[in-house]
XYZ file of C-alpha atoms in Angstrom:
580
model
C 88.061 128.683 105.841
C 88.035 125.780 103.295
C 84.648 124.924 101.910
C 83.640 121.285 102.350
C 83.253 118.946 99.512
C 79.741 119.388 98.632
C 79.466 116.847 95.858
C 79.910 113.720 98.376
C 76.751 112.246 99.529
C 75.783 112.945 102.725
C 76.323 109.454 104.159
C 79.530 109.364 102.616
C 80.654 112.721 104.015
C 79.127 111.459 107.765
C 81.228 108.475 107.467
C 84.359 110.023 106.774
C 83.494 112.755 109.231
C 84.198 110.558 112.030
C 87.899 110.776 112.068
C 88.283 113.842 109.656
C 86.670 116.486 107.443
C 86.451 115.512 103.509
C 87.451 118.946 102.122
C 88.106 120.145 98.532
C 91.261 122.006 98.606
C 90.335 124.800 95.944
C 91.854 128.545 95.585
C 90.442 129.307 99.016
C 92.581 126.515 100.741
C 96.259 127.982 101.383
C 98.971 125.646 102.256
C 101.559 126.226 104.940
C 104.474 125.407 102.517
C 104.773 124.670 99.006
C 107.220 122.526 97.694
C 107.951 122.030 93.812
C 109.882 118.908 92.598
C 111.489 119.284 89.385
C 114.331 117.768 87.315
C 116.796 120.165 85.604
C 120.607 120.837 84.982
C 122.166 122.122 88.334
C 125.815 123.088 89.011
C 127.297 121.386 92.132
C 130.934 121.281 93.468
C 132.121 123.127 90.236
C 130.408 120.397 88.075
C 127.024 120.238 86.251
C 124.613 117.467 86.935
C 120.772 116.803 85.704
C 119.235 116.362 89.379
C 115.835 116.323 90.795
C 115.403 119.709 92.985
C 113.028 120.942 95.212
C 112.414 124.469 94.351
C 115.000 124.565 92.115
C 117.793 124.287 94.743
C 120.000 122.150 96.895
C 119.176 121.955 99.686
C 115.688 122.722 99.327
C 113.943 125.345 101.676
C 114.112 125.013 105.299
C 110.793 124.234 106.925
C 109.728 124.817 110.283
C 107.012 123.187 112.226
C 105.805 123.465 115.780
C 105.045 120.360 117.908
C 101.483 119.642 118.481
C 100.326 121.777 115.595
C 99.098 120.554 112.159
C 100.855 122.136 108.995
C 99.421 121.499 105.310
C 102.610 120.924 103.104
C 101.624 120.997 99.171
C 104.347 119.013 96.986
C 104.157 119.345 93.272
C 105.565 116.867 90.885
C 106.745 119.261 88.028
C 108.485 116.422 86.510
C 107.164 114.683 82.934
C 108.503 111.517 83.251
C 108.738 110.379 87.114
C 106.873 109.752 90.067
C 107.805 111.400 93.592
C 106.770 111.498 97.183
C 108.087 113.669 100.203
C 109.199 111.711 103.372
C 109.322 113.829 106.538
C 112.309 111.700 107.724
C 112.199 111.194 111.443
C 108.862 112.391 112.370
C 106.948 109.788 114.383
C 104.273 109.908 111.578
C 101.459 110.138 113.703
C 99.753 112.320 110.985
C 97.397 111.202 108.443
C 97.943 107.891 107.442
C 99.193 108.603 103.762
C 101.446 111.586 104.843
C 104.649 109.217 105.621
C 105.684 109.403 101.949
C 106.781 105.916 101.517
C 105.710 104.858 98.109
C 104.476 101.194 97.792
C 104.266 100.873 101.363
C 101.897 103.618 102.862
C 100.731 105.868 99.645
C 100.631 105.974 95.947
C 103.376 107.870 94.646
C 102.692 111.560 93.252
C 102.129 111.242 89.478
C 103.886 113.456 86.789
C 102.143 116.718 86.655
C 100.078 116.303 89.953
C 100.299 117.684 93.781
C 99.544 116.192 96.834
C 98.861 117.897 100.097
C 100.554 116.269 103.186
C 98.795 116.737 106.559
C 102.048 116.777 108.999
C 101.537 117.298 112.755
C 104.639 116.666 114.785
C 103.884 114.941 118.382
C 104.240 116.907 121.569
C 107.974 116.548 122.797
C 109.530 115.879 119.413
C 111.275 119.195 118.838
C 114.309 118.812 116.914
C 116.154 118.305 113.781
C 114.833 116.415 111.099
C 115.003 116.736 107.150
C 112.633 115.811 104.084
C 113.588 114.050 101.216
C 111.782 111.961 98.037
C 111.700 108.374 98.766
C 111.466 107.409 94.978
C 114.545 105.623 93.717
C 117.862 107.758 93.889
C 115.994 110.990 94.027
C 116.819 111.822 97.453
C 120.485 112.246 96.617
C 119.432 116.078 95.480
C 115.563 116.397 96.397
C 115.741 117.251 100.029
C 115.872 120.126 102.732
C 115.942 120.599 106.065
C 113.045 120.473 108.590
C 113.121 121.832 112.106
C 110.328 121.071 114.828
C 110.283 124.004 117.206
C 109.258 123.339 120.852
C 106.325 124.939 122.461
C 108.411 125.454 125.542
C 111.640 127.267 125.831
C 114.845 125.372 124.798
C 116.254 123.024 127.391
C 119.666 124.489 126.728
C 120.502 128.417 125.947
C 122.123 129.443 123.370
C 122.247 132.598 121.321
C 121.721 131.777 117.501
C 121.518 128.455 115.762
C 122.813 127.202 112.294
C 121.674 124.327 110.182
C 124.431 122.200 108.435
C 123.113 119.782 105.884
C 125.574 117.302 104.361
C 125.213 115.451 101.268
C 126.916 113.713 98.390
C 127.606 114.493 94.855
C 127.551 111.807 92.162
C 128.939 112.597 88.602
C 126.440 110.241 87.094
C 122.763 110.606 86.946
C 120.089 109.220 89.062
C 118.873 107.412 85.888
C 122.441 105.930 85.041
C 122.961 104.922 88.706
C 119.859 103.009 89.080
C 120.099 101.283 85.712
C 123.793 100.029 86.802
C 122.633 98.892 90.167
C 119.726 97.034 89.290
C 121.114 95.710 85.557
C 122.317 91.881 85.385
C 125.419 93.524 84.052
C 125.922 95.146 87.680
C 127.580 98.631 87.404
C 128.648 100.277 90.677
C 127.676 103.983 90.927
C 131.333 104.696 91.764
C 132.216 106.539 94.864
C 131.280 109.912 96.022
C 133.028 112.631 94.102
C 132.289 115.229 96.672
C 130.740 115.831 99.930
C 128.685 119.009 99.984
C 127.825 121.362 102.909
C 124.454 123.223 102.536
C 124.768 122.453 98.944
C 128.475 123.858 98.494
C 131.712 122.273 97.873
C 134.967 122.962 96.356
C 137.257 119.905 95.275
C 140.808 119.978 96.061
C 141.737 118.695 92.580
C 139.855 121.558 91.191
C 141.712 124.858 90.425
C 139.352 126.589 88.529
C 135.516 127.274 88.664
C 133.716 129.668 90.613
C 132.161 127.380 93.064
C 133.043 127.950 96.901
C 132.989 125.975 100.322
C 130.178 126.649 102.449
C 130.535 129.429 104.997
C 128.885 129.047 108.568
C 129.325 132.576 109.812
C 129.241 133.147 113.608
C 130.154 136.006 115.917
C 132.928 136.097 118.811
C 131.675 135.132 122.083
C 128.356 133.657 121.292
C 126.954 130.167 122.030
C 125.413 128.590 118.889
C 123.364 125.342 118.407
C 124.760 123.644 115.242
C 122.268 121.306 113.734
C 123.911 118.448 111.664
C 121.974 116.582 109.272
C 123.073 113.539 107.438
C 121.598 113.704 104.311
C 124.320 111.647 102.194
C 123.434 109.033 99.676
C 126.338 106.727 100.655
C 128.844 108.496 102.564
C 129.477 107.677 106.461
C 131.378 110.844 107.727
C 133.659 112.000 110.757
C 133.424 115.779 111.077
C 135.551 117.932 113.048
C 136.264 121.575 113.435
C 139.803 123.026 113.658
C 140.375 124.150 117.401
C 136.906 124.054 118.517
C 135.046 121.178 120.936
C 131.382 120.838 121.128
C 128.800 119.218 123.253
C 126.168 116.931 121.883
C 122.794 117.948 123.167
C 120.120 116.509 120.779
C 120.206 113.374 118.520
C 117.457 112.292 116.080
C 114.704 114.590 117.670
C 115.393 113.737 121.162
C 117.347 116.197 123.946
C 120.290 114.336 125.451
C 122.411 115.068 128.583
C 125.598 117.445 126.944
C 128.251 115.339 125.982
C 131.575 116.680 124.980
C 133.359 115.693 121.994
C 136.141 116.886 119.485
C 134.406 115.045 116.396
C 131.207 113.761 115.340
C 130.195 110.630 113.394
C 127.448 111.105 111.084
C 125.669 108.436 108.768
C 123.225 108.844 106.164
C 119.792 109.981 107.915
C 121.365 110.647 111.103
C 120.944 114.148 112.780
C 123.129 115.721 115.752
C 122.522 118.999 117.652
C 125.616 120.331 119.271
C 126.687 123.470 121.339
C 129.634 125.237 120.220
C 131.125 128.169 122.341
C 132.710 130.561 119.898
C 136.013 132.212 120.603
C 136.021 135.561 122.118
C 137.356 138.433 120.229
C 140.618 138.424 122.378
C 141.252 134.880 121.521
C 140.745 135.710 117.692
C 143.296 138.613 117.900
C 145.921 136.664 119.712
C 146.102 133.802 116.901
C 145.049 136.389 114.004
C 142.576 133.664 112.679
C 139.130 134.361 112.007
C 138.076 131.362 109.915
C 138.414 127.622 110.896
C 138.123 124.613 108.518
C 135.428 121.993 108.947
C 136.953 118.912 108.114
C 134.707 116.055 106.725
C 136.111 112.576 106.013
C 134.408 109.696 104.325
C 134.798 106.422 106.729
C 134.606 102.637 105.624
C 134.762 103.391 101.780
C 137.728 101.957 99.168
C 139.211 105.501 98.942
C 139.452 108.415 101.674
C 137.856 111.701 100.369
C 138.224 114.755 102.599
C 136.313 117.904 101.862
C 135.798 120.954 103.839
C 133.591 123.928 104.798
C 134.478 127.093 106.982
C 133.536 128.166 110.108
C 133.733 131.888 109.891
C 133.873 134.647 112.439
C 132.192 137.582 110.749
C 134.468 140.685 110.072
C 134.901 143.439 107.565
C 137.212 141.103 105.659
C 135.307 138.596 103.343
C 136.251 134.864 104.080
C 138.365 132.775 101.845
C 136.067 130.296 100.454
C 138.175 129.196 97.506
C 141.288 127.597 98.775
C 141.153 124.073 99.878
C 143.702 123.263 102.784
C 146.703 121.018 101.745
C 147.658 119.132 103.639
C 144.384 119.094 105.898
C 144.475 120.997 109.154
C 143.310 117.925 111.390
C 144.501 114.443 111.007
C 142.986 111.955 108.781
C 139.757 110.254 110.737
C 139.347 106.659 111.307
C 136.331 104.757 112.003
C 135.239 104.680 115.942
C 133.323 101.299 116.135
C 130.135 101.863 118.023
C 130.878 105.624 118.564
C 128.719 107.074 121.710
C 127.118 103.632 122.197
C 125.943 103.345 125.661
C 127.258 106.946 126.516
C 124.544 108.906 125.449
C 121.691 109.613 127.621
C 118.309 111.303 127.572
C 118.200 114.694 128.889
C 115.008 113.606 130.861
C 114.810 109.801 131.488
C 112.293 107.984 129.915
C 109.776 105.916 131.960
C 108.858 103.461 129.316
C 111.802 101.827 128.155
C 111.077 98.045 127.582
C 113.184 95.939 129.721
C 114.380 92.344 128.709
C 111.668 90.894 130.763
C 108.710 92.981 128.735
C 110.122 91.552 125.300
C 107.505 89.482 123.799
C 109.298 88.580 120.481
C 112.796 89.108 119.388
C 113.126 89.403 115.309
C 116.524 88.757 113.924
C 117.020 90.326 110.627
C 120.291 88.659 108.651
C 121.469 90.896 106.175
C 124.066 90.162 103.360
C 124.750 90.681 99.619
C 124.230 88.210 97.239
C 124.866 87.670 93.569
C 122.619 85.518 91.284
C 121.349 87.128 88.069
C 122.238 90.605 89.537
C 123.811 91.789 92.764
C 121.323 92.285 95.590
C 121.165 93.166 99.175
C 118.844 90.671 101.368
C 117.116 90.474 104.488
C 116.578 87.059 105.701
C 117.029 85.897 102.263
C 114.719 88.154 100.407
C 115.322 91.640 98.739
C 112.384 94.275 98.687
C 112.079 96.913 96.014
C 109.258 99.464 95.212
C 108.010 97.452 92.181
C 107.310 94.481 94.375
C 104.103 94.956 95.734
C 101.592 95.817 93.018
C 99.625 98.300 95.299
C 100.873 100.140 98.817
C 100.498 97.660 101.496
C 98.440 100.111 103.339
C 95.954 100.725 100.608
C 95.508 96.759 100.482
C 94.902 96.883 104.137
C 91.947 99.409 103.288
C 90.817 97.367 100.594
C 90.953 93.796 102.131
C 93.400 92.814 99.689
C 95.933 92.205 102.377
C 95.156 90.257 105.447
C 97.360 91.206 108.304
C 96.263 88.209 110.430
C 97.266 85.593 107.893
C 100.629 87.238 107.422
C 101.051 87.169 111.068
C 100.412 83.828 111.415
C 102.610 82.829 108.480
C 105.450 84.773 109.995
C 104.983 82.974 113.540
C 105.065 79.566 111.735
C 108.296 80.341 109.771
C 109.610 81.114 113.199
C 111.688 84.354 112.294
C 108.821 86.810 112.025
C 108.816 87.320 108.496
C 106.164 86.623 106.105
C 107.755 85.541 102.915
C 104.865 85.717 100.732
C 104.333 89.590 101.235
C 107.557 90.101 102.161
C 106.538 92.003 105.323
C 107.337 91.714 109.140
C 103.608 91.735 110.907
C 103.349 92.688 114.537
C 100.315 93.135 116.976
C 99.254 96.373 118.900
C 100.751 95.802 122.293
C 103.882 93.627 121.440
C 107.299 94.588 122.379
C 109.615 93.814 119.751
C 113.537 93.369 120.268
C 114.666 93.788 116.489
C 118.389 92.632 115.738
C 120.183 93.721 112.496
C 122.915 90.985 112.164
C 125.401 91.724 109.626
C 126.723 88.582 107.624
C 129.447 88.184 105.181
C 128.653 88.226 101.333
C 127.924 85.189 99.534
C 130.424 85.476 96.911
C 133.339 86.705 98.981
C 132.596 87.191 102.719
C 132.684 91.145 102.371
C 130.905 93.480 104.658
C 129.592 96.859 104.598
C 128.427 99.458 107.198
C 124.568 100.208 107.313
C 122.556 103.066 108.710
C 119.079 101.687 109.243
C 116.312 103.934 109.614
C 112.932 103.234 111.004
C 109.557 105.014 109.775
C 107.154 105.496 112.258
C 107.578 105.461 116.388
C 111.164 105.830 117.177
C 112.874 102.937 119.009
C 115.204 102.645 121.854
C 118.616 101.775 120.752
C 120.257 99.176 122.802
C 123.789 99.294 121.152
C 125.813 97.276 118.956
C 128.904 95.109 118.673
C 131.179 92.451 116.841
C 130.197 88.946 115.969
C 126.642 87.653 116.924
C 123.993 89.002 118.917
C 123.939 87.801 122.594
C 121.103 89.071 124.621
C 122.279 88.164 127.787
C 125.703 89.723 127.197
C 124.030 92.995 126.096
C 121.884 93.065 129.035
C 124.827 93.275 131.203
C 126.283 95.991 129.322
C 122.987 97.934 129.407
C 123.111 97.962 133.231
C 123.789 101.441 134.709
C 122.869 102.881 131.223
C 119.792 104.998 129.880
C 119.189 104.163 126.114
C 118.082 106.938 124.045
C 115.440 106.763 121.263
C 116.505 107.212 117.639
C 115.134 106.600 114.373
C 118.463 105.842 112.413
C 121.717 104.029 113.951
C 124.613 102.398 112.492
C 125.214 98.628 111.967
C 128.961 98.911 112.076
C 131.398 96.748 109.757
C 134.385 95.587 112.085
C 136.300 94.178 109.213
C 136.239 94.371 105.508
C 135.841 90.680 104.958
C 134.931 87.433 106.688
C 133.731 83.933 105.931
C 130.482 83.554 103.842
C 127.570 84.499 105.529
C 129.604 84.337 109.042
C 128.032 86.748 111.671
C 130.259 90.006 111.831
C 128.458 92.762 113.785
C 124.880 93.577 115.089
C 122.752 96.385 116.034
C 119.765 96.102 118.426
C 116.604 97.893 119.012
C 113.547 97.663 121.245
C 110.161 99.078 120.169
C 106.728 98.999 121.716
C 104.121 98.442 118.865
C 101.652 101.435 119.329
C 100.938 103.048 116.261
C 99.016 100.855 113.748
C 100.087 101.453 109.994
C 102.758 100.319 107.445
C 106.496 101.266 108.105
C 109.463 101.334 106.292
C 112.579 99.774 108.048
C 115.724 100.166 105.771
C 119.188 101.050 105.201
C 119.570 104.776 104.437
C 122.391 104.363 101.721
C 120.262 104.897 98.675
C 122.290 102.416 96.664
C 121.739 99.845 99.118
C 118.036 100.575 99.078
C 117.720 100.554 95.208
C 119.529 97.020 95.530
C 116.852 95.778 97.771
C 118.220 96.491 101.420
C 114.633 97.540 102.679
C 112.106 95.883 104.681
C 108.281 96.776 105.580
C 106.671 96.340 109.214
C 102.941 96.125 109.641
C 101.825 97.015 112.927
C 98.313 96.066 113.961
C 95.604 94.442 111.958
C 92.967 96.123 109.882
C 90.601 96.975 112.717
C 93.541 98.863 114.420
C 94.255 100.832 111.327
C 90.745 101.859 111.001
C 90.405 102.760 114.561
C 93.250 105.133 114.491
C 92.418 106.937 110.965
C 88.950 106.161 110.323
C 87.376 105.291 107.110
C 89.310 107.011 103.995
C 88.166 108.364 100.920
C 88.438 106.550 97.803
C 90.587 109.068 96.278
C 93.627 107.773 98.325
C 93.078 104.168 97.508
C 94.054 104.569 93.546
C 97.121 105.930 91.743
C 96.366 109.463 90.811
C 93.048 109.486 92.410
C 90.985 112.610 93.585
C 93.194 113.145 96.830
C 95.941 114.078 94.076
C 95.319 117.280 92.535
C 96.570 118.346 88.966
C 95.802 121.329 86.639
C 92.250 120.367 85.730
C 91.217 119.414 89.209
C 91.222 120.371 93.037
C 92.106 117.539 95.005
C 89.595 116.092 97.696
C 91.606 115.676 101.022
C 90.612 114.387 103.994
C 91.763 116.333 107.131
C 92.451 113.772 109.852
C 93.441 116.062 112.455
C 90.784 118.744 112.461
């Protein structure tokens, strides 16, 4: 057992102990997982790149947690010149208040040469597919790995085995080069994706040399597999299909769904899908004399079509061919299906708390568009948000009385759109039922449009669909009749055309959420380039009293950059155990 922090005063200790133990994590403390974030040269897709990695690889190690159980994950920042954090993407964040991993929003980042112990406890009923990634700058392009939450109960659907498939992008430019170009007054685009990686592997079709190989997903004939697809891309919105195979979707963003057959998937950055695949029998394989099938991945809604591959390999004595890139592709080149599976996916167990339109207390419409002034930025209701905007994290400011959420709420209601332009936050009260509408509008310069996968930290929302033009609540309520909306944490605001009139409405995505978990939660586009360019928002749920009631008082070490909650080579961290 870790020993209690003996140097704290009895009064301070008893105050903190109301909600959690204050513990010095010395050598007697053993975390469940250790992640080390470093920056080094790394070979991807037959090319070398200076990248931020977790435990020296892409992807980082797979983490498996159990719902309802607390795990401690220690994250070391081994870089000498950059901050980092780890965000547990998709977890509903009913963990310690500083464990969401959103710098400038809910925690101070981990300084160079320091480490932070994250207390992570998935809620009961949230078994499914997730991933973790850095939330600083452009680091998440490579600093990430799969995270699986296991159920305490037997799986809802039977399968023999499972495979995890994490999809990511490769850019030849470094993180620093990309960020500098995107934020400069002399705007320089990152360039388009050079390759799509599957579990860190890719082989460009134009690359005739090099030792890199396509990823192999090994399976055995006749078995049923759960394939967990993770959209870990920076930019790419992909269509994915497996030659000569059909699958059934059974889980979306950590929620079981009724099986829905499909011959392809559309996966945006941040999204996850589990599917069941019934492997071919030995007799079927013998008849065709084919034991490997290509997984074809095509990038959607970008100026150039890029198609990369992985291999679904039926295990045999013959080593699979992982260096041949098929030309032409075995499957037709995919096109975007607008609103793919909207209004079709249903929860496996119907929810009893879906908010009806009559329960909605407030509708918040967030207009998103690109603007060009002294530099190119993405705006929400006329404002951008970047990690350098707040002088200290909002959650820290709530604890230290620097941010008065009641005042921000009053200003937001006075402005009429739910947005406080002073703090650039969307405040909400506990007990409200929000309908949040992301409204796509044409770029100021030329009416251009893009697709955006919007991700919510904190509790998942009910996705109530999307469509072209301007959001119409009455029309959408009619369309929802007879459907059962699913809960998600990432869904796509589609681009229905390449361009329109300047600021003209052209596409929407709508959510409903009950405001229950007090805290500070990022809501943002998950395209890393768009985030760096300002396409992020912050929602504050509840007032200071709600936050304190949920977490209790917190130690001073969380409230300052590099405080005692962050360990280093010279000191052990002093950590609050909120769930003990």
